[in-house]
CSV table of C-alpha atoms in Angstrom, one decimal:
chain,number,residue,atom,x,y,z
A,1,MET,CA,103.6,151.3,59.5
A,2,ALA,CA,100.9,153.2,61.3
A,3,SER,CA,97.5,154.0,59.8
A,4,ARG,CA,97.5,157.5,61.3
A,5,ARG,CA,100.0,160.3,60.9
A,6,MET,CA,100.2,163.9,62.0
A,7,PHE,CA,101.5,167.1,60.4
A,8,SER,CA,102.9,170.1,62.3
A,9,LEU,CA,100.9,173.3,61.7
A,10,ARG,CA,104.0,175.3,62.3
A,11,LEU,CA,105.6,173.6,59.3
A,12,ILE,CA,102.7,173.5,56.9
A,13,ASN,CA,101.7,177.1,57.7
A,14,SER,CA,105.3,178.4,57.1
A,15,THR,CA,106.1,180.6,54.1
A,16,ARG,CA,108.8,178.0,53.1
A,17,PHE,CA,106.0,175.4,52.7
A,18,LEU,CA,103.3,177.6,51.2
A,19,LYS,CA,105.6,179.0,48.5
A,20,MET,CA,106.1,175.5,47.1
A,21,PRO,CA,103.9,174.4,44.2
A,22,ILE,CA,100.7,172.7,45.2
A,23,SER,CA,101.9,169.5,43.7
A,24,SER,CA,105.0,169.5,46.0
A,25,GLN,CA,102.7,170.2,49.0
A,26,LEU,CA,100.5,167.3,48.0
A,27,LEU,CA,103.5,165.0,47.6
A,28,TYR,CA,104.7,166.0,51.1
A,29,PHE,CA,101.4,164.9,52.7
A,30,HIS,CA,101.3,161.6,50.7
A,31,LEU,CA,104.9,160.8,51.6
A,32,GLY,CA,104.1,161.5,55.2
A,33,MET,CA,101.1,159.3,55.2
A,34,ARG,CA,103.1,156.4,53.7
A,35,ALA,CA,106.3,156.8,55.7
A,36,ASP,CA,107.4,154.2,58.2
A,37,ASP,CA,107.9,155.0,61.9
A,38,ASP,CA,111.3,156.5,61.2
A,39,GLY,CA,110.1,158.8,58.5
A,40,VAL,CA,111.4,156.8,55.6
A,41,VAL,CA,109.3,156.1,52.5
A,42,GLU,CA,109.8,154.7,49.0
A,43,ALA,CA,109.0,157.9,47.1
A,44,TYR,CA,108.8,156.4,43.6
A,45,PRO,CA,105.6,154.4,44.1
A,46,VAL,CA,104.0,157.5,45.8
A,47,LEU,CA,105.0,159.7,42.9
A,48,LYS,CA,103.3,157.3,40.5
A,49,THR,CA,100.2,156.8,42.7
A,50,VAL,CA,99.4,160.5,43.1
A,51,GLY,CA,100.6,161.7,39.7
A,52,CYS,CA,103.5,163.9,40.8
A,53,ASN,CA,106.9,163.9,39.2
A,54,GLU,CA,110.5,163.8,40.4
A,55,ASP,CA,110.7,167.6,40.1
A,56,ASP,CA,108.1,167.9,42.9
A,57,LEU,CA,110.4,165.7,45.1
A,58,LYS,CA,113.4,167.9,44.1
A,59,VAL,CA,111.5,170.9,45.4
A,60,LEU,CA,110.9,169.2,48.7
A,61,VAL,CA,114.6,168.4,48.9
A,62,ALA,CA,115.6,171.9,48.0
A,63,LYS,CA,113.3,173.4,50.6
A,64,GLY,CA,114.6,171.0,53.3
A,65,PHE,CA,111.5,169.0,53.8
A,66,ALA,CA,113.0,165.7,52.5
A,67,LYS,CA,116.3,164.0,51.8
A,68,VAL,CA,116.7,161.4,49.1
A,69,LEU,CA,118.8,158.5,50.5
A,70,ASN,CA,119.6,156.6,47.3
A,71,GLU,CA,119.0,156.3,43.5
A,72,ASP,CA,115.8,154.3,44.2
A,73,LEU,CA,114.3,157.4,45.7
A,74,ILE,CA,114.2,156.1,49.3
A,75,THR,CA,113.4,159.3,51.0
A,76,TYR,CA,113.6,160.6,54.6
A,77,ILE,CA,111.1,163.3,55.8
A,78,THR,CA,113.5,165.7,57.6
A,79,ASP,CA,110.9,167.1,60.0
A,80,TRP,CA,109.5,163.7,60.9
A,81,ASN,CA,110.1,164.0,64.6
A,82,GLU,CA,108.2,167.3,64.8
A,83,ASN,CA,105.3,165.9,62.9
A,84,ASN,CA,105.0,162.5,64.6
A,85,ARG,CA,105.9,161.3,68.1
A,86,ILE,CA,105.7,157.5,68.4
A,87,ARG,CA,105.9,155.8,71.7
A,88,ALA,CA,109.0,153.5,72.0
A,89,ASP,CA,106.8,150.5,72.7
A,90,ARG,CA,104.9,151.0,69.5
A,91,LYS,CA,107.6,152.0,67.1
A,92,GLN,CA,108.8,149.6,64.5
A,93,ASP,CA,112.3,150.3,63.0
A,94,SER,CA,112.5,151.1,59.4
A,95,MET,CA,113.6,148.4,57.0
A,96,TYR,CA,115.9,151.1,55.7
A,97,LYS,CA,117.3,152.0,59.1
A,98,ASP,CA,120.9,151.2,58.2
A,99,LEU,CA,120.7,153.3,55.0
A,100,LEU,CA,119.2,156.2,56.9
A,101,LEU,CA,121.9,156.1,59.6
A,102,GLN,CA,124.5,155.9,56.9
A,103,ILE,CA,123.2,159.0,55.1
A,104,VAL,CA,121.8,161.0,58.1
A,105,PRO,CA,123.8,159.8,61.1
A,106,ASN,CA,122.4,162.4,63.5
A,107,VAL,CA,118.8,161.5,62.7
A,108,GLY,CA,117.8,161.5,66.3
A,109,GLN,CA,115.3,159.3,68.0
A,110,LEU,CA,116.1,156.0,66.3
A,111,THR,CA,116.3,153.1,68.7
A,112,ASP,CA,117.6,149.5,68.3
């Protein structure tokens, strides 16, 4: 996992993003900072760390910013490729790559 992440101003300045509660916006940033190079993150520890709740995650899902992949709250950030472009020689595949491809088969720039 990288120590630096980016966020698209087009996304975070959108009405869709700004109409969400501040707690859901906060959660989006924290999930993005902790996501692996494929945009997958274990949301439960992030929820506990930042003091958000599962309803905040449900808002992100409802607004299309995230997709929960399983009951353990493994979560994919749907706009990951717009937020972050990672060179192929630096990218490390997600430990959840198989799960991600099973749930979101057209995810895009995943490589073997």
